């Protein structure tokens, strides 16, 4: 009887350990990044599971070095960036079965100048952005929604009408009223895909103008904060978030944009889960501070046209995302008298 209990106990223990090994491996696979960035000369430690290991695809690769570290409880892969470039590696189970591909990028040591300066931002959208749909009352008293009926959606970008390039709101009004009730062929962009839609305008009873039932926008302006300046390339990054349309919430695809001299009028303090806001004015000029070339989820980027007044600050080395830790930190910002000041903050979650 005792022997049967002992066998049963050993069997259960083996099952528990097997489940633990498998779950541990899947957790490692799930948490393993698809891409790893390292500074030249820096190292990063990645935890291995008991069944999985990171292996270089090309054992002779000179960009990185992989080595294994062991202790009594776990094992790690130490990745060291040697020379600038990229290398491919594979996460393998039992050192045989490929599970996941990983790209390791080694980037040169980089220093930038932190800014914190308030700037005006003005952008011209690529094409014209659809921000709303509406109905039109015609002479017979009926309401029509031509654009909505043929499938237009908020967030669509109108690029062409009848093969004519669209850059401004008024371009649409002119073409629609020139063609009156003739069907128009629209080339639009939706979520990165190009689509063609035909729509027939109707005449509004209110003002006799031909309409298709769209609210559109061709430019966006506001005030934000310059994040950093690259002293070598004279490029900049700003905002720390993308510019989205206030009505549609869509990240705006830009054709051109500028940053301008700005003056802070007031600041709305942030609250938990509610970001703060800078209210200010900026000055139109033929000689802007810089030109915007990219609008991304992480901010706007471009090139400077002038010697920024914060260049007196010393360049600082950049940190990669895995180097950011919870705890006290400092930020630069402009909230009063157009003066860049240093503020204490606490990083609560990474």
Tab-separated table of C-alpha atoms in Angstrom, residues 160-311:
chain	number	residue	atom	x	y	z
A	160	UNK	CA	-7.620	63.067	-55.135
A	161	UNK	CA	-10.960	63.841	-56.777
A	162	UNK	CA	-11.281	62.900	-60.451
A	163	UNK	CA	-7.459	62.471	-60.497
A	164	UNK	CA	-6.905	66.052	-59.230
A	165	UNK	CA	-4.667	66.370	-56.158
A	166	UNK	CA	-6.434	67.656	-53.037
A	167	UNK	CA	-4.461	69.789	-50.559
A	168	UNK	CA	-6.984	72.226	-49.044
A	169	UNK	CA	-10.585	72.141	-47.834
A	170	UNK	CA	-11.561	74.626	-50.545
A	171	UNK	CA	-10.264	72.279	-53.272
A	172	UNK	CA	-13.155	69.922	-52.489
A	173	UNK	CA	-15.758	72.717	-52.475
A	174	UNK	CA	-14.568	74.029	-55.851
A	175	UNK	CA	-14.548	70.622	-57.578
A	176	UNK	CA	-17.912	69.557	-56.118
A	177	UNK	CA	-19.645	72.757	-57.274
A	178	UNK	CA	-17.973	72.716	-60.690
A	179	UNK	CA	-19.351	69.226	-61.330
A	180	UNK	CA	-22.715	69.803	-59.592
A	181	UNK	CA	-24.751	66.567	-59.722
A	182	UNK	CA	-22.136	64.610	-61.697
A	183	UNK	CA	-20.644	61.598	-59.936
A	184	UNK	CA	-17.151	62.215	-58.539
A	185	UNK	CA	-14.381	59.663	-58.112
A	186	UNK	CA	-12.495	60.029	-54.811
A	187	UNK	CA	-9.107	58.476	-54.077
A	188	UNK	CA	-8.830	58.065	-50.302
A	189	UNK	CA	-6.443	56.491	-47.829
A	190	UNK	CA	-7.844	54.419	-44.973
A	191	UNK	CA	-5.595	52.642	-42.456
A	192	UNK	CA	-2.710	52.648	-44.924
A	193	UNK	CA	-4.749	51.318	-47.856
A	194	UNK	CA	-5.804	53.245	-50.978
A	195	UNK	CA	-9.480	53.063	-51.927
A	196	UNK	CA	-11.631	54.595	-54.664
A	197	UNK	CA	-15.168	55.751	-53.904
A	198	UNK	CA	-17.744	57.338	-56.230
A	199	UNK	CA	-20.148	59.872	-54.743
A	200	UNK	CA	-22.826	62.080	-56.309
A	201	UNK	CA	-23.314	65.564	-54.765
A	202	UNK	CA	-26.728	67.010	-53.916
A	203	UNK	CA	-27.819	70.657	-53.829
A	204	UNK	CA	-28.528	72.122	-50.408
A	205	UNK	CA	-31.892	73.815	-49.943
A	206	UNK	CA	-30.357	76.300	-47.491
A	207	UNK	CA	-27.746	77.967	-49.721
A	208	UNK	CA	-28.053	76.226	-53.145
A	209	UNK	CA	-24.457	74.966	-52.816
A	210	UNK	CA	-23.677	71.410	-53.906
A	211	UNK	CA	-22.434	69.237	-51.059
A	212	UNK	CA	-21.551	65.610	-50.302
A	213	UNK	CA	-21.994	65.643	-46.506
A	214	UNK	CA	-18.406	65.742	-45.226
A	215	UNK	CA	-16.667	67.786	-42.551
A	216	UNK	CA	-12.950	68.003	-43.356
A	217	UNK	CA	-9.737	69.544	-42.021
A	218	UNK	CA	-6.467	70.399	-43.762
A	219	UNK	CA	-4.311	71.798	-40.930
A	220	UNK	CA	-3.730	71.546	-37.188
A	221	UNK	CA	-1.958	73.956	-34.832
A	222	UNK	CA	-1.065	73.980	-31.153
A	223	UNK	CA	1.588	74.540	-28.495
A	224	UNK	CA	3.903	71.870	-27.082
A	225	UNK	CA	7.372	71.185	-25.706
A	226	UNK	CA	10.637	70.539	-27.506
A	227	UNK	CA	12.074	67.283	-26.127
A	228	UNK	CA	15.631	67.186	-27.461
A	229	UNK	CA	18.073	68.531	-30.026
A	230	UNK	CA	20.731	66.497	-31.808
A	231	UNK	CA	23.761	68.834	-31.924
A	232	UNK	CA	25.413	66.823	-34.701
A	233	UNK	CA	22.544	66.673	-37.186
A	234	UNK	CA	20.620	69.788	-35.985
A	235	UNK	CA	17.500	67.619	-35.811
A	236	UNK	CA	14.920	67.649	-33.018
A	237	UNK	CA	12.197	65.627	-31.333
A	238	UNK	CA	9.176	67.174	-29.625
A	239	UNK	CA	5.898	66.493	-27.788
A	240	UNK	CA	6.551	62.851	-26.840
A	241	UNK	CA	3.243	61.824	-28.414
A	242	UNK	CA	1.743	61.937	-31.879
A	243	UNK	CA	-0.500	64.691	-33.223
A	244	UNK	CA	-3.997	63.281	-33.619
A	245	UNK	CA	-7.132	64.903	-34.947
A	246	UNK	CA	-9.269	66.146	-32.053
A	247	UNK	CA	-12.504	64.873	-33.624
A	248	UNK	CA	-11.498	61.551	-35.189
A	249	UNK	CA	-8.582	60.595	-32.906
A	250	UNK	CA	-6.601	59.533	-35.994
A	251	UNK	CA	-2.815	60.036	-36.094
A	252	UNK	CA	-2.415	62.772	-38.696
A	253	UNK	CA	-0.369	62.040	-41.810
A	254	UNK	CA	1.462	65.281	-42.585
A	255	UNK	CA	2.655	66.784	-45.856
A	256	UNK	CA	4.631	69.558	-44.169
A	257	UNK	CA	4.891	71.326	-40.853
A	258	UNK	CA	6.826	73.934	-38.898
A	259	UNK	CA	7.776	74.713	-35.307
A	260	UNK	CA	7.571	78.353	-34.253
A	261	UNK	CA	8.459	80.709	-31.438
A	262	UNK	CA	5.866	80.380	-28.688
A	263	UNK	CA	4.824	82.098	-25.476
A	264	UNK	CA	3.133	80.216	-22.634
A	265	UNK	CA	-0.083	81.911	-21.491
A	266	UNK	CA	-1.233	79.378	-18.880
A	267	UNK	CA	-0.784	75.778	-17.779
A	268	UNK	CA	-3.488	73.289	-16.885
A	269	UNK	CA	-2.065	71.011	-14.199
A	270	UNK	CA	-2.185	67.280	-14.798
A	271	UNK	CA	-4.212	64.967	-12.592
A	272	UNK	CA	-4.089	61.223	-12.213
A	273	UNK	CA	-4.969	59.641	-15.612
A	274	UNK	CA	-5.596	63.155	-17.039
A	275	UNK	CA	-2.627	64.789	-18.818
A	276	UNK	CA	-1.863	68.456	-18.312
A	277	UNK	CA	-2.038	71.061	-21.043
A	278	UNK	CA	0.006	74.086	-22.085
A	279	UNK	CA	-2.007	77.030	-23.390
A	280	UNK	CA	-0.042	79.551	-25.397
A	281	UNK	CA	0.388	81.625	-28.505
A	282	UNK	CA	2.874	81.387	-31.333
A	283	UNK	CA	4.061	83.808	-33.927
A	284	UNK	CA	3.693	83.335	-37.693
A	285	UNK	CA	6.968	84.003	-39.493
A	286	UNK	CA	8.712	83.337	-42.778
A	287	UNK	CA	11.686	82.034	-40.809
A	288	UNK	CA	10.362	79.264	-38.511
A	289	UNK	CA	12.489	77.563	-35.878
A	290	UNK	CA	12.364	74.293	-37.772
A	291	UNK	CA	10.552	72.020	-40.198
A	292	UNK	CA	8.602	68.905	-39.200
A	293	UNK	CA	9.189	65.796	-41.301
A	294	UNK	CA	7.574	63.024	-39.205
A	295	UNK	CA	4.528	62.631	-36.973
A	296	UNK	CA	4.685	59.363	-35.026
A	297	UNK	CA	3.067	57.814	-31.962
A	298	UNK	CA	6.157	58.880	-29.995
A	299	UNK	CA	6.338	62.510	-31.093
A	300	UNK	CA	7.178	64.789	-33.990
A	301	UNK	CA	10.628	64.964	-35.575
A	302	UNK	CA	12.368	67.304	-37.985
A	303	UNK	CA	15.283	69.656	-38.599
A	304	UNK	CA	16.126	73.002	-37.010
A	305	UNK	CA	16.570	76.216	-38.981
A	306	UNK	CA	18.065	78.254	-36.169
A	307	UNK	CA	20.494	78.113	-33.292
A	308	UNK	CA	18.259	77.030	-30.422
A	309	UNK	CA	18.702	79.138	-27.302
A	310	UNK	CA	18.983	75.993	-25.156
A	311	UNK	CA	22.226	74.969	-26.835
